[in-house]
Short mmCIF file of C-alpha atoms (C1' of nucleotides) in Angstrom, two decimals:
data_model
loop_
_atom_site.label_atom_id
_atom_site.label_comp_id
_atom_site.label_asym_id
_atom_site.label_seq_id
_atom_site.Cartn_x
_atom_site.Cartn_y
_atom_site.Cartn_z
CA UNK A 26 73.29 -5.55 41.69
CA UNK A 27 70.18 -7.58 41.82
CA UNK A 28 69.33 -9.34 38.29
CA UNK A 29 68.06 -7.30 35.36
CA UNK A 30 64.68 -7.51 34.68
CA UNK A 31 64.32 -9.55 31.39
CA UNK A 32 62.10 -7.34 29.01
CA UNK A 33 60.90 -4.12 30.79
CA UNK A 34 64.44 -2.26 30.42
CA UNK A 35 64.38 0.84 27.86
CA UNK A 36 67.23 2.59 28.58
CA UNK A 37 70.22 2.42 25.78
CA UNK A 38 68.89 0.11 23.26
CA UNK A 39 70.96 -3.11 23.68
CA UNK A 40 73.13 -4.55 21.11
CA UNK A 41 71.15 -7.85 19.60
CA UNK A 42 71.81 -9.80 16.84
CA UNK A 43 68.28 -8.68 15.30
CA UNK A 44 69.61 -4.96 15.38
CA UNK A 45 72.88 -5.88 13.59
CA UNK A 46 70.86 -7.50 11.12
CA UNK A 47 68.72 -4.84 10.71
CA UNK A 48 71.37 -2.72 10.39
CA UNK A 49 73.00 -4.79 8.09
CA UNK A 50 70.21 -4.38 5.75
CA UNK A 51 69.78 -1.10 5.78
CA UNK A 52 73.48 -0.61 5.13
CA UNK A 53 72.91 -2.63 1.95
CA UNK A 54 70.03 -0.90 0.76
CA UNK A 55 71.79 2.17 1.38
CA UNK A 56 75.15 1.89 0.21
CA UNK A 57 75.27 -1.55 -1.46
CA UNK A 58 77.03 -4.69 -0.80
CA UNK A 59 80.57 -3.55 -1.00
CA UNK A 60 79.96 -1.40 2.19
CA UNK A 61 78.87 -3.85 4.46
CA UNK A 62 81.96 -4.37 6.52
CA UNK A 63 82.16 -4.71 10.11
CA UNK A 64 83.58 -1.36 10.54
CA UNK A 65 80.96 0.07 8.75
CA UNK A 66 78.36 -1.82 11.04
CA UNK A 67 80.70 -0.82 14.41
CA UNK A 68 80.27 2.94 13.12
CA UNK A 69 76.55 2.83 12.80
CA UNK A 70 76.25 0.81 15.93
CA UNK A 71 78.57 2.77 17.96
CA UNK A 72 80.84 -0.25 19.11
CA UNK A 73 83.28 -2.18 18.45
CA UNK A 74 84.10 -5.33 16.31
CA UNK A 75 84.13 -7.86 19.26
CA UNK A 76 80.53 -6.89 19.78
CA UNK A 77 79.57 -7.82 16.65
CA UNK A 78 81.41 -11.11 16.75
CA UNK A 79 79.57 -12.06 20.19
CA UNK A 80 76.30 -11.87 18.48
CA UNK A 81 77.20 -13.06 14.93
CA UNK A 82 79.41 -15.77 14.15
CA UNK A 83 80.86 -14.32 11.10
CA UNK A 84 80.03 -12.23 7.97
CA UNK A 85 78.70 -14.83 6.14
CA UNK A 86 76.51 -15.68 8.64
CA UNK A 87 75.10 -12.27 8.77
CA UNK A 88 74.85 -11.77 5.05
CA UNK A 89 72.70 -15.01 5.24
CA UNK A 90 70.45 -13.66 7.83
CA UNK A 91 69.90 -10.61 6.15
CA UNK A 92 69.05 -12.24 3.23
CA UNK A 93 66.32 -14.86 4.84
CA UNK A 94 64.64 -11.88 6.70
CA UNK A 95 64.12 -9.72 3.64
CA UNK A 96 63.00 -13.09 1.88
CA UNK A 97 60.86 -13.79 4.62
CA UNK A 98 59.18 -10.44 4.52
CA UNK A 99 58.26 -10.70 0.78
CA UNK A 100 56.90 -14.03 1.26
CA UNK A 101 55.26 -13.38 4.41
CA UNK A 102 51.86 -11.97 3.31
CA UNK A 103 51.42 -15.49 1.12
CA UNK A 104 51.76 -17.53 3.99
CA UNK A 105 49.27 -15.95 6.50
CA UNK A 106 45.91 -15.54 4.79
CA UNK A 107 43.49 -18.28 5.59
CA UNK A 108 41.79 -17.79 2.61
CA UNK A 109 43.74 -18.64 -1.08
CA UNK A 110 43.42 -15.75 -3.05
CA UNK A 111 42.27 -17.76 -6.06
CA UNK A 112 44.01 -20.57 -8.32
CA UNK A 113 47.21 -22.52 -7.15
CA UNK A 114 48.49 -20.86 -10.38
CA UNK A 115 47.32 -17.27 -8.95
CA UNK A 116 49.40 -18.37 -5.90
CA UNK A 117 52.65 -19.15 -7.54
CA UNK A 118 52.85 -16.14 -9.81
CA UNK A 119 51.98 -14.01 -6.03
CA UNK A 120 54.91 -15.88 -4.44
CA UNK A 121 57.24 -15.45 -7.79
CA UNK A 122 56.14 -11.56 -7.96
CA UNK A 123 56.66 -10.99 -4.20
CA UNK A 124 60.36 -12.25 -4.83
CA UNK A 125 60.31 -10.14 -7.98
CA UNK A 126 59.55 -7.01 -6.33
CA UNK A 127 61.56 -7.55 -2.98
CA UNK A 128 64.97 -8.13 -5.55
CA UNK A 129 63.93 -4.82 -7.31
CA UNK A 130 63.42 -2.80 -4.07
CA UNK A 131 66.59 -4.29 -2.65
CA UNK A 132 69.28 -4.29 -5.26
CA UNK A 133 71.69 -6.44 -3.49
CA UNK A 134 69.36 -9.14 -3.14
CA UNK A 135 69.79 -11.13 -6.42
CA UNK A 136 73.32 -11.49 -5.83
CA UNK A 137 72.63 -12.83 -2.10
CA UNK A 138 70.10 -15.32 -3.46
CA UNK A 139 72.37 -16.35 -6.17
CA UNK A 140 75.10 -16.81 -3.58
CA UNK A 141 72.84 -18.46 -0.62
CA UNK A 142 71.48 -21.08 -3.84
CA UNK A 143 75.38 -22.02 -4.51
CA UNK A 144 76.79 -21.97 -1.16
CA UNK A 145 73.82 -23.38 1.11
CA UNK A 146 71.32 -24.87 -1.53
CA UNK A 147 69.25 -26.30 1.29
CA UNK A 148 69.65 -23.43 4.02
CA UNK A 149 66.64 -21.56 5.12
CA UNK A 150 66.26 -18.80 2.27
CA UNK A 151 66.07 -21.78 -0.33
CA UNK A 152 63.58 -23.53 2.05
CA UNK A 153 61.82 -20.83 2.70
CA UNK A 154 61.32 -20.39 -1.30
CA UNK A 155 60.46 -24.10 -1.92
CA UNK A 156 57.78 -24.07 0.47
CA UNK A 157 56.42 -21.06 -0.86
CA UNK A 158 56.17 -22.52 -4.47
CA UNK A 159 55.25 -26.31 -3.42
CA UNK A 160 52.76 -25.63 -1.31
CA UNK A 161 50.29 -24.48 -4.28
CA UNK A 162 51.93 -26.95 -6.44
CA UNK A 163 50.31 -29.41 -4.35
CA UNK A 164 46.72 -28.52 -5.35
CA UNK A 165 47.79 -28.10 -9.05
CA UNK A 166 46.79 -31.87 -9.84
CA UNK A 167 50.28 -33.06 -10.08
CA UNK A 168 50.68 -36.34 -8.84
CA UNK A 169 52.77 -36.83 -5.49
CA UNK A 170 55.79 -38.41 -7.28
CA UNK A 171 56.05 -35.66 -9.11
CA UNK A 172 55.74 -32.64 -6.59
CA UNK A 173 59.71 -32.32 -5.89
CA UNK A 174 60.48 -32.01 -9.54
CA UNK A 175 58.01 -29.63 -10.25
CA UNK A 176 58.21 -27.47 -7.31
CA UNK A 177 61.84 -27.44 -8.36
CA UNK A 178 61.66 -26.57 -11.63
CA UNK A 179 59.64 -23.59 -11.03
CA UNK A 180 61.86 -22.23 -8.26
CA UNK A 181 64.99 -22.36 -10.19
CA UNK A 182 63.60 -20.68 -12.96
CA UNK A 183 62.23 -17.88 -10.52
CA UNK A 184 65.62 -17.52 -8.89
CA UNK A 185 67.46 -17.92 -12.00
CA UNK A 186 64.92 -15.01 -13.78
CA UNK A 187 64.72 -12.68 -10.94
CA UNK A 188 68.94 -12.65 -10.28
CA UNK A 189 69.29 -11.61 -13.98
CA UNK A 190 66.41 -9.11 -14.02
CA UNK A 191 67.92 -7.03 -10.82
CA UNK A 192 69.11 -3.58 -11.51
CA UNK A 193 72.40 -4.64 -11.62
CA UNK A 194 75.26 -2.37 -11.66
CA UNK A 195 78.38 -4.11 -12.39
CA UNK A 196 80.25 -3.77 -9.21
CA UNK A 197 78.51 -3.75 -5.78
CA UNK A 198 76.96 -0.10 -5.54
CA UNK A 199 73.63 0.94 -5.42
CA UNK A 200 71.55 1.18 -8.56
CA UNK A 201 70.40 4.23 -10.66
CA UNK A 202 67.27 5.57 -11.75
CA UNK A 203 64.62 3.68 -14.37
CA UNK A 204 66.36 5.97 -16.92
CA UNK A 205 69.82 4.28 -16.55
CA UNK A 206 67.95 1.39 -16.60
CA UNK A 207 66.69 1.95 -20.06
CA UNK A 208 69.95 3.48 -20.95
CA UNK A 209 71.64 0.04 -20.11
CA UNK A 210 69.36 -2.03 -22.10
CA UNK A 211 69.59 0.29 -25.42
CA UNK A 212 73.57 0.66 -25.20
CA UNK A 213 73.10 -3.38 -24.53
CA UNK A 214 70.64 -4.10 -27.49
CA UNK A 215 73.50 -1.71 -29.29
CA UNK A 216 76.16 -3.95 -28.49
CA UNK A 217 74.10 -6.95 -29.83
CA UNK A 218 74.01 -5.67 -32.91
CA UNK A 219 77.63 -5.23 -33.58
CA UNK A 220 78.43 -8.89 -32.53
CA UNK A 221 79.89 -10.95 -34.98
CA UNK A 222 77.01 -12.86 -37.12
CA UNK A 223 78.52 -15.95 -37.65
CA UNK A 224 79.32 -16.25 -33.85
CA UNK A 225 75.93 -14.81 -32.78
CA UNK A 226 73.28 -14.86 -35.03
CA UNK A 227 70.57 -15.51 -32.47
CA UNK A 228 71.87 -12.71 -30.38
CA UNK A 229 71.47 -10.47 -33.26
CA UNK A 230 67.92 -11.82 -34.00
CA UNK A 231 66.78 -11.08 -30.75
CA UNK A 232 68.39 -7.54 -29.88
CA UNK A 233 65.40 -5.51 -30.55
CA UNK A 234 62.96 -7.63 -28.80
CA UNK A 235 65.68 -7.42 -26.11
CA UNK A 236 65.34 -3.45 -25.71
CA UNK A 237 61.80 -3.63 -25.72
CA UNK A 238 60.70 -6.12 -23.67
CA UNK A 239 59.18 -6.04 -19.93
CA UNK A 240 61.31 -7.28 -17.40
CA UNK A 241 58.05 -8.13 -14.95
CA UNK A 242 55.85 -9.24 -18.01
CA UNK A 243 58.61 -11.36 -19.35
CA UNK A 244 58.87 -13.12 -15.88
CA UNK A 245 55.44 -13.78 -15.79
CA UNK A 246 55.33 -15.52 -19.34
CA UNK A 247 58.21 -17.91 -18.09
CA UNK A 248 56.25 -18.76 -14.86
CA UNK A 249 53.31 -19.18 -17.53
CA UNK A 250 55.52 -21.45 -20.03
CA UNK A 251 56.48 -23.63 -16.86
CA UNK A 252 52.88 -23.87 -15.98
CA UNK A 253 51.58 -24.67 -19.07
CA UNK A 254 54.35 -27.60 -19.30
CA UNK A 255 52.57 -29.17 -16.01
CA UNK A 256 49.44 -28.78 -17.35
CA UNK A 257 50.42 -30.34 -20.58
CA UNK A 258 52.20 -33.31 -18.73
CA UNK A 259 49.49 -33.71 -16.18
CA UNK A 260 46.11 -32.89 -17.49
CA UNK A 261 43.67 -31.45 -15.10
CA UNK A 262 41.18 -34.45 -16.40
CA UNK A 263 38.42 -34.96 -14.27
CA UNK A 264 39.67 -37.75 -11.97
CA UNK A 265 43.27 -38.57 -13.35
CA UNK A 266 43.66 -42.46 -14.17
CA UNK A 267 46.44 -44.42 -12.09
CA UNK A 268 48.71 -42.37 -10.84
CA UNK A 269 50.42 -45.15 -9.72
CA UNK B 26 98.19 -35.98 -18.21
CA UNK B 27 100.90 -34.20 -20.08
CA UNK B 28 102.94 -32.21 -17.63
CA UNK B 29 104.66 -29.66 -19.34
CA UNK B 30 107.88 -28.07 -18.07
CA UNK B 31 106.21 -25.64 -15.69
CA UNK B 32 109.41 -23.17 -14.73
CA UNK B 33 111.76 -23.75 -17.81
CA UNK B 34 114.74 -22.13 -16.84
CA UNK B 35 116.48 -22.04 -20.66
CA UNK B 36 113.64 -20.39 -21.97
CA UNK B 37 111.88 -18.18 -19.66
CA UNK B 38 107.93 -18.45 -20.76
CA UNK B 39 106.24 -15.16 -21.49
CA UNK B 40 103.74 -14.13 -19.00
CA UNK B 41 100.47 -13.40 -21.23
CA UNK B 42 97.05 -12.87 -20.35
CA UNK B 43 96.10 -16.27 -21.48
CA UNK B 44 98.44 -18.06 -19.48
CA UNK B 45 97.19 -16.24 -16.42
CA UNK B 46 93.47 -17.10 -17.14
CA UNK B 47 94.71 -20.43 -17.43
CA UNK B 48 96.44 -20.96 -14.22
CA UNK B 49 93.65 -19.18 -12.49
CA UNK B 50 91.35 -21.72 -13.81
CA UNK B 51 94.28 -24.30 -12.45
CA UNK B 52 94.13 -22.83 -9.07
CA UNK B 53 90.49 -22.38 -8.81
CA UNK B 54 89.73 -26.02 -9.86
CA UNK B 55 92.81 -27.29 -7.48
CA UNK B 56 92.27 -25.42 -4.27
CA UNK B 57 88.69 -23.64 -4.52
CA UNK B 58 87.63 -20.14 -4.87
CA UNK B 59 88.96 -18.70 -1.77
CA UNK B 60 92.38 -19.83 -2.89
CA UNK B 61 92.06 -17.61 -5.72
CA UNK B 62 94.46 -14.68 -4.74
CA UNK B 63 97.08 -12.41 -6.85
CA UNK B 64 99.45 -13.84 -4.43
CA UNK B 65 98.82 -17.52 -5.28
CA UNK B 66 98.95 -16.56 -8.85
CA UNK B 67 102.41 -14.72 -8.56
CA UNK B 68 103.68 -17.53 -6.75
CA UNK B 69 102.73 -19.87 -9.53
CA UNK B 70 103.79 -17.66 -11.99
CA UNK B 71 107.20 -16.65 -10.50
CA UNK B 72 106.70 -13.07 -10.80
CA UNK B 73 105.10 -10.37 -8.89
CA UNK B 74 101.47 -8.48 -8.78
CA UNK B 75 102.82 -6.07 -10.75
CA UNK B 76 103.32 -8.40 -13.74
CA UNK B 77 99.71 -9.89 -13.36
CA UNK B 78 98.18 -6.10 -13.05
CA UNK B 79 99.89 -5.74 -16.35
CA UNK B 80 98.13 -8.09 -18.15
CA UNK B 81 94.55 -8.19 -16.44
CA UNK B 82 92.42 -5.03 -15.07
CA UNK B 83 91.86 -6.77 -11.87
CA UNK B 84 90.74 -9.79 -9.80
CA UNK B 85 87.03 -9.73 -11.12
CA UNK B 86 88.20 -9.30 -14.81
CA UNK B 87 90.19 -12.50 -14.13
CA UNK B 88 87.44 -14.32 -12.69
CA UNK B 89 85.30 -13.45 -15.58
CA UNK B 90 87.73 -14.60 -17.93
CA UNK B 91 88.24 -17.72 -16.55
CA UNK B 92 84.42 -18.41 -16.49
CA UNK B 93 83.88 -17.46 -19.97
CA UNK B 94 87.01 -20.02 -21.17
CA UNK B 95 85.28 -22.93 -18.93
CA UNK B 96 81.51 -22.41 -20.79
CA UNK B 97 83.30 -21.63 -23.95
CA UNK B 98 84.93 -24.94 -24.08
CA UNK B 99 81.98 -26.67 -22.15
CA UNK B 100 80.02 -25.30 -25.18
CA UNK B 101 82.23 -25.52 -28.08
CA UNK B 102 81.37 -28.92 -29.26
CA UNK B 103 77.93 -27.67 -29.81
CA UNK B 104 78.67 -24.90 -32.30
CA UNK B 105 80.90 -26.80 -34.42
CA UNK B 106 79.56 -29.94 -35.96
CA UNK B 107 78.46 -29.06 -39.24
CA UNK B 108 75.52 -31.40 -39.25
CA UNK B 109 73.08 -31.38 -36.19
CA UNK B 110 72.52 -33.94 -33.98
CA UNK B 111 68.92 -34.17 -33.96
CA UNK B 112 65.86 -32.71 -32.80
CA UNK B 113 66.10 -29.31 -31.93
CA UNK B 114 64.91 -30.46 -28.57
CA UNK B 115 68.01 -32.66 -28.51
CA UNK B 116 70.14 -30.08 -29.20
CA UNK B 117 68.75 -27.95 -26.06
CA UNK B 118 69.06 -30.70 -23.74
CA UNK B 119 72.80 -31.38 -25.29
CA UNK B 120 73.84 -27.44 -24.37
CA UNK B 121 72.16 -27.97 -21.06
CA UNK B 122 73.51 -31.07 -20.45
CA UNK B 123 77.47 -29.56 -21.28
CA UNK B 124 76.53 -26.83 -18.69
CA UNK B 125 75.55 -29.03 -16.45
CA UNK B 126 78.27 -31.11 -16.31
CA UNK B 127 81.01 -28.35 -16.34
CA UNK B 128 79.51 -27.32 -13.26
CA UNK B 129 79.89 -31.06 -11.58
CA UNK B 130 83.72 -30.91 -13.11
CA UNK B 131 84.09 -27.17 -12.12
CA UNK B 132 83.04 -27.13 -8.47
CA UNK B 133 83.71 -22.85 -8.49
CA UNK B 134 81.84 -22.65 -11.78
CA UNK B 135 78.27 -22.84 -10.21
CA UNK B 136 79.10 -19.49 -7.95
CA UNK B 137 80.95 -17.91 -10.73
CA UNK B 138 77.82 -18.18 -12.98
CA UNK B 139 75.56 -16.89 -10.48
CA UNK B 140 78.20 -13.90 -10.09
CA UNK B 141 78.18 -13.11 -13.89
CA UNK B 142 74.42 -13.57 -14.12
CA UNK B 143 73.53 -10.82 -11.58
CA UNK B 144 76.76 -8.60 -12.14
CA UNK B 145 77.05 -8.63 -15.94
CA UNK B 146 74.01 -10.28 -16.97
CA UNK B 147 74.89 -9.35 -20.76
CA UNK B 148 78.65 -9.97 -20.47
CA UNK B 149 80.14 -12.69 -22.47
CA UNK B 150 79.15 -15.47 -20.30
CA UNK B 151 75.63 -14.90 -20.16
CA UNK B 152 75.39 -13.95 -23.95
CA UNK B 153 77.35 -17.41 -24.80
CA UNK B 154 74.90 -19.57 -23.13
CA UNK B 155 71.84 -17.52 -24.96
CA UNK B 156 73.02 -18.05 -27.97
CA UNK B 157 73.71 -21.67 -27.28
CA UNK B 158 70.18 -22.22 -26.38
CA UNK B 159 68.73 -19.68 -28.35
CA UNK B 160 69.61 -21.28 -31.90
CA UNK B 161 68.04 -24.08 -31.43
CA UNK B 162 64.98 -22.42 -30.04
CA UNK B 163 64.60 -20.80 -33.77
CA UNK B 164 63.98 -24.17 -35.23
CA UNK B 165 61.16 -25.19 -32.23
CA UNK B 166 58.63 -23.83 -34.12
CA UNK B 167 57.94 -20.82 -32.27
CA UNK B 168 57.05 -17.68 -33.87
CA UNK B 169 59.67 -15.04 -34.01
CA UNK B 170 57.83 -12.80 -31.42
CA UNK B 171 58.49 -15.52 -29.03
CA UNK B 172 62.23 -16.28 -29.20
CA UNK B 173 63.75 -13.80 -26.54
CA UNK B 174 61.05 -15.03 -24.01
CA UNK B 175 61.39 -19.00 -24.74
CA UNK B 176 65.27 -18.57 -24.52
CA UNK B 177 65.10 -16.79 -21.60
CA UNK B 178 62.97 -18.97 -20.02
CA UNK B 179 65.53 -21.89 -20.64
CA UNK B 180 68.16 -20.08 -20.01
CA UNK B 181 67.13 -18.81 -16.59
CA UNK B 182 66.02 -22.39 -15.43
CA UNK B 183 69.16 -23.81 -16.56
CA UNK B 184 71.34 -21.12 -15.00
CA UNK B 185 69.29 -21.68 -11.83
CA UNK B 186 69.45 -25.35 -11.91
CA UNK B 187 73.02 -25.84 -12.45
CA UNK B 188 74.05 -23.69 -9.58
CA UNK B 189 71.94 -25.41 -7.32
CA UNK B 190 72.87 -28.93 -8.44
CA UNK B 191 76.34 -27.91 -7.76
CA UNK B 192 78.92 -29.83 -5.39
CA UNK B 193 78.18 -27.21 -2.83
CA UNK B 194 80.73 -26.94 0.23
CA UNK B 195 79.79 -24.12 1.92
CA UNK B 196 82.44 -22.31 1.70
CA UNK B 197 84.81 -21.94 -1.05
CA UNK B 198 86.74 -25.29 -0.82
CA UNK B 199 86.64 -28.21 -3.30
CA UNK B 200 83.92 -30.73 -3.20
CA UNK B 201 84.54 -34.19 -1.70
CA UNK B 202 83.81 -37.33 -2.97
CA UNK B 203 80.02 -38.69 -4.47
CA UNK B 204 79.76 -40.33 -1.28
CA UNK B 205 80.12 -36.89 1.15
CA UNK B 206 77.31 -35.99 -1.34
CA UNK B 207 74.98 -38.87 -0.82
CA UNK B 208 75.61 -37.89 3.15
CA UNK B 209 74.95 -34.53 2.51
CA UNK B 210 71.56 -35.33 0.69
CA UNK B 211 70.79 -37.52 3.84
CA UNK B 212 71.53 -35.23 6.42
CA UNK B 213 69.55 -32.30 4.61
CA UNK B 214 66.70 -34.79 4.23
CA UNK B 215 66.78 -35.78 7.99
CA UNK B 216 66.94 -32.11 8.64
CA UNK B 217 63.66 -31.58 6.70
CA UNK B 218 61.89 -34.31 8.52
CA UNK B 219 62.58 -32.35 11.82
CA UNK B 220 60.98 -28.97 10.48
CA UNK B 221 57.70 -27.67 12.21
CA UNK B 222 54.98 -29.21 10.24
CA UNK B 223 52.91 -25.79 10.71
CA UNK B 224 55.58 -23.99 8.86
CA UNK B 225 56.95 -26.46 6.18
CA UNK B 226 54.35 -28.87 5.41
CA UNK B 227 55.48 -29.37 1.39
CA UNK B 228 59.14 -29.46 2.84
CA UNK B 229 58.71 -32.51 4.99
CA UNK B 230 55.92 -34.21 2.34
CA UNK B 231 58.85 -34.32 -0.47
CA UNK B 232 62.03 -34.93 2.08
CA UNK B 233 62.11 -38.37 0.94
CA UNK B 234 62.06 -37.61 -2.60
CA UNK B 235 64.61 -35.15 -2.14
CA UNK B 236 67.30 -37.94 -0.58
CA UNK B 237 66.40 -40.39 -3.53
CA UNK B 238 66.65 -37.58 -6.40
CA UNK B 239 69.20 -37.84 -9.42
CA UNK B 240 70.26 -34.22 -10.00
CA UNK B 241 70.93 -34.98 -13.70
CA UNK B 242 68.06 -36.78 -13.93
CA UNK B 243 65.72 -34.26 -12.57
CA UNK B 244 67.83 -31.44 -14.36
CA UNK B 245 66.49 -33.14 -17.54
CA UNK B 246 62.94 -33.29 -16.29
CA UNK B 247 62.99 -30.09 -15.92
CA UNK B 248 63.89 -28.84 -18.99
CA UNK B 249 61.45 -31.64 -20.52
CA UNK B 250 58.74 -29.81 -18.56
CA UNK B 251 59.32 -26.23 -19.81
CA UNK B 252 59.84 -27.57 -23.32
CA UNK B 253 56.13 -29.18 -22.84
CA UNK B 254 55.12 -25.75 -21.75
CA UNK B 255 56.46 -24.88 -25.29
CA UNK B 256 55.11 -27.02 -27.34
CA UNK B 257 51.80 -26.72 -25.49
CA UNK B 258 51.55 -22.66 -26.32
CA UNK B 259 53.01 -23.04 -29.67
CA UNK B 260 51.27 -26.47 -31.15
CA UNK B 261 53.62 -28.09 -33.88
CA UNK B 262 50.52 -28.66 -35.67
CA UNK B 263 50.70 -27.34 -39.23
CA UNK B 264 49.55 -23.72 -38.43
CA UNK B 265 46.83 -24.30 -36.04
CA UNK B 266 44.06 -21.54 -36.55
CA UNK B 267 43.50 -18.80 -33.82
CA UNK B 268 44.10 -20.18 -30.26
CA UNK B 269 43.06 -17.06 -28.70
"C1'" DA C 12 77.03 -12.16 30.17
"C1'" DC C 13 78.63 -8.52 27.23
"C1'" DC C 14 81.58 -5.57 25.30
"C1'" DT C 15 86.06 -2.67 24.34
"C1'" DG C 16 89.96 -1.82 21.19
"C1'" DA C 17 94.38 -2.76 19.92
"C1'" DA C 18 96.42 -6.02 17.28
"C1'" DC C 19 97.00 -9.60 13.50
"C1'" DA C 20 97.26 -11.77 9.48
"C1'" DC C 21 95.84 -11.47 5.46
"C1'" DC C 22 93.75 -9.12 0.93
"C1'" DG C 23 93.64 -6.17 -3.75
"C1'" DT C 24 95.99 -2.86 -6.28
"C1'" DT C 25 99.67 0.88 -7.26
"C1'" DC C 26 104.03 2.84 -8.80
"C1'" DA C 27 108.59 4.36 -8.92
"C1'" DA C 28 111.73 2.11 -10.10
"C1'" DG C 29 114.37 -1.19 -13.24
"C1'" DT C 30 115.32 -4.31 -17.98
"C1'" DA D 24 106.91 -2.86 -23.68
"C1'" DC D 25 106.94 -5.49 -19.81
"C1'" DC D 26 108.08 -6.95 -15.10
"C1'" DT D 27 109.85 -6.18 -10.01
"C1'" DG D 28 108.80 -5.77 -5.39
"C1'" DA D 29 108.03 -2.47 -1.64
"C1'" DA D 30 104.33 0.04 -0.06
"C1'" DC D 31 99.52 1.42 0.95
"C1'" DA D 32 94.67 1.09 2.34
"C1'" DC D 33 91.82 -1.59 3.15
"C1'" DC D 34 89.40 -6.18 5.27
"C1'" DG D 35 87.37 -9.96 8.56
"C1'" DT D 36 88.54 -12.06 12.77
"C1'" DT D 37 90.60 -12.31 17.25
"C1'" DC D 38 91.05 -12.18 22.29
"C1'" DA D 39 93.02 -10.10 26.82
"C1'" DA D 40 91.14 -7.40 29.20
"C1'" DG D 41 87.30 -4.47 31.45
"C1'" DT D 42 82.34 -3.87 33.14
#
DNA sequence: ACCTGAACACCGTTCAAGT
DNA sequence: ACCTGAACACCGTTCAAGT
């Protein structure tokens, strides 16, 4: 048989790494993290485990690839536009919100971001987010020596906040409606009021705020808090003196 | 260390939930997260799986309990002293460093904090940390309506930063020496310089800082950045008039 | 080169049975 | 009440064999 032409082959869809990752994301979105198994994958793709392992090294690598593609998509619109939207602050908020929304849309993403953060702190996922935040930080008036610290603080906050604000379900199942979310917060808030006043005076004091708070709004408030710190430590005064 | 008679034949040590959790922490510290299995537990405790499951509901619950006890220990000295150490800022830094050091000491803790954060965002672990940070926040001069947001921002940052700064090993194994850490950072820094300049201009620009940065120092710098933001948004001045 | 599918070595969890 | 230990239903991963 003659050598097969490289691309123009249409026939039965070939099994590619890309297609496996894509299917993994679908599976994660549809059934939750616990349901992503090689057997579920082989079922959807109509193959055997050997075929999967021919294209991907192992399950962890697949999870990382799935996370990375979703993060890349979430951040993509930010990296392209030739003209910036507005101030660097706006750009930072936009990147942060892109991640926030992605976590809302993909219930499994929060846990995976956390996993990637701890297990592969400088893997592609973290790198991508770092770059997305760091780029506008450069034009924020911060001396170059503080770029890393400033970006790091923002990234840490963003990842910490997005992971907690996710639609957590306890197990790896798929999250419920917004009403469920409200009920969840209500239950939590009520539980807080029953805590021992000696052990948890603060929690009890903020139980009400907790129930009424808007995740997205508060997420942005946190960003602004950090940005206010940046401005305070590095006043945007005209032509800052010796950065030395 | 005081080696207690592990397998005292005379009086059979009773199996308690406490002892199981304790053994789980030992196992996690010694061999890493991947090694905590019910079979390893039954081996160390000289029982069968049924005995374990009589005391704990399941593996996740055990992991949560192990995490909670370690966090409780890390934060305990802070909650006890009748006389406060110093300023609320100092107190916040102390709590944050307590967690930072605990993560350094227990290599598995970072990943577990992240898991608890996402899977049980208002479970005992998060609650404990929230209380530890929130208490000094009250005396920071922040109006009560902003307590929750302020504390939330600090907690998010702290958890995000501690989890990333942990001695990650990729898999769930136990981390190596400090030299390994240095080599790890060096390798990462070198890899950064090889990135595509078009895709990752920022990362490349900070590659050097990354290699030379001190985790603990930078962690504190981030705390101070957030605290500076708090001060900026809520000036400690004697009831400053309307700023907005 | 790419895929098949049986097989292996685990794993968490259950439960009838013992004390 | 507390514990035993065999058994069940999974899981990720491998590999000789096919095309």
